[in-house]
Amino acid sequence: MIEVRVDRWLCTGCGLCQGLVFTLEKGYSAVRPEFRTNEDGTEGLVDLKYLDNVKRAARACPNGGISWRLKS
C-alpha cells in the first residue's frame, strides 16, 4: 500500500495532480473519496497498482505539495 498526503499550505490548485488518485475540491488538491483516510481529503491509502499515478502527481506539483511513502 501507498500512503499519500496533500499539503494544503503548498497547494496552489493548479490541477496538475488530477488523475486516478487526486482531484480538485474547493480549489485545492484532494485525495479521491474512495482512498481517503481522513475527512478533509488530505491523506489517503492506495494500492500499489496506483504507484505510477502517485509518482506522476507528486512530480507534477510545482510546489511539492504531494508526498507519498510505501507503507510496510
C-alpha positions as a printed Julia matrix, in Angstrom:
72×3 Matrix{Float64}:
   0.0    0.0     0.0
   0.98   3.63   -0.52
   0.29   6.41    1.96
  -0.37   9.73    0.19
  -0.64  13.23    1.6
  -1.6   16.64    0.25
  -0.13  19.69    1.97
  -2.78  22.38    1.51
  -0.31  25.09    2.57
   1.77  24.29   -0.51
  -1.09  23.57   -2.94
  -1.95  26.36   -5.39
  -4.82  24.49   -7.03
  -3.12  24.23  -10.42
  -4.74  20.84  -11.09
  -1.63  19.13  -12.48
  -2.09  16.3    -9.97
  -5.55  15.27  -11.15
  -5.93  11.66  -12.14
  -6.82   8.31  -10.64
  -5.79   9.21   -7.08
  -6.1   13.01   -6.78
  -8.78  15.52   -7.71
  -9.53  19.19   -7.08
 -12.03  20.15   -4.4
 -12.84  23.72   -3.4
  -9.83  24.91   -5.39
  -7.28  22.59   -3.81
  -5.88  19.13   -4.41
  -7.51  16.28   -2.51
  -7.28  12.52   -2.36
 -10.26  10.97   -4.14
 -13.02   9.96   -1.69
 -12.56   6.21   -2.22
  -8.95   6.42   -0.96
  -9.31   8.88    1.94
  -8.25   8.1     5.46
  -9.36  11.44    6.91
 -12.34  13.73    6.43
 -10.7   16.66    4.65
  -9.1   14.58    1.89
  -5.51  15.44    2.67
  -4.48  11.85    3.47
  -5.16   8.53    1.84
  -4.14   4.94    1.31
  -3.92   3.46   -2.19
  -2.97   0.13   -3.69
   0.45  -0.34   -5.28
  -1.15  -0.51   -8.73
  -1.51   3.29   -8.48
   2.19   3.9    -7.83
   2.88   5.39  -11.29
  -0.06   7.78  -10.92
   1.07   8.86   -7.44
   4.62   9.45   -8.63
   3.4   11.45  -11.65
   1.17  13.63   -9.48
   3.96  14.29   -6.96
   6.41  15.24   -9.74
   3.83  17.46  -11.43
   3.13  19.55   -8.33
   5.13  22.77   -8.77
   5.36  23.38   -5.01
   5.95  19.84   -3.77
   2.54  19.65   -2.1
   2.06  15.92   -2.67
   4.08  13.38   -0.74
   3.93   9.62   -0.55
   5.61   6.65    1.04
   5.31   2.91    0.81
   3.55   1.51    3.84
   5.17  -1.57    5.3
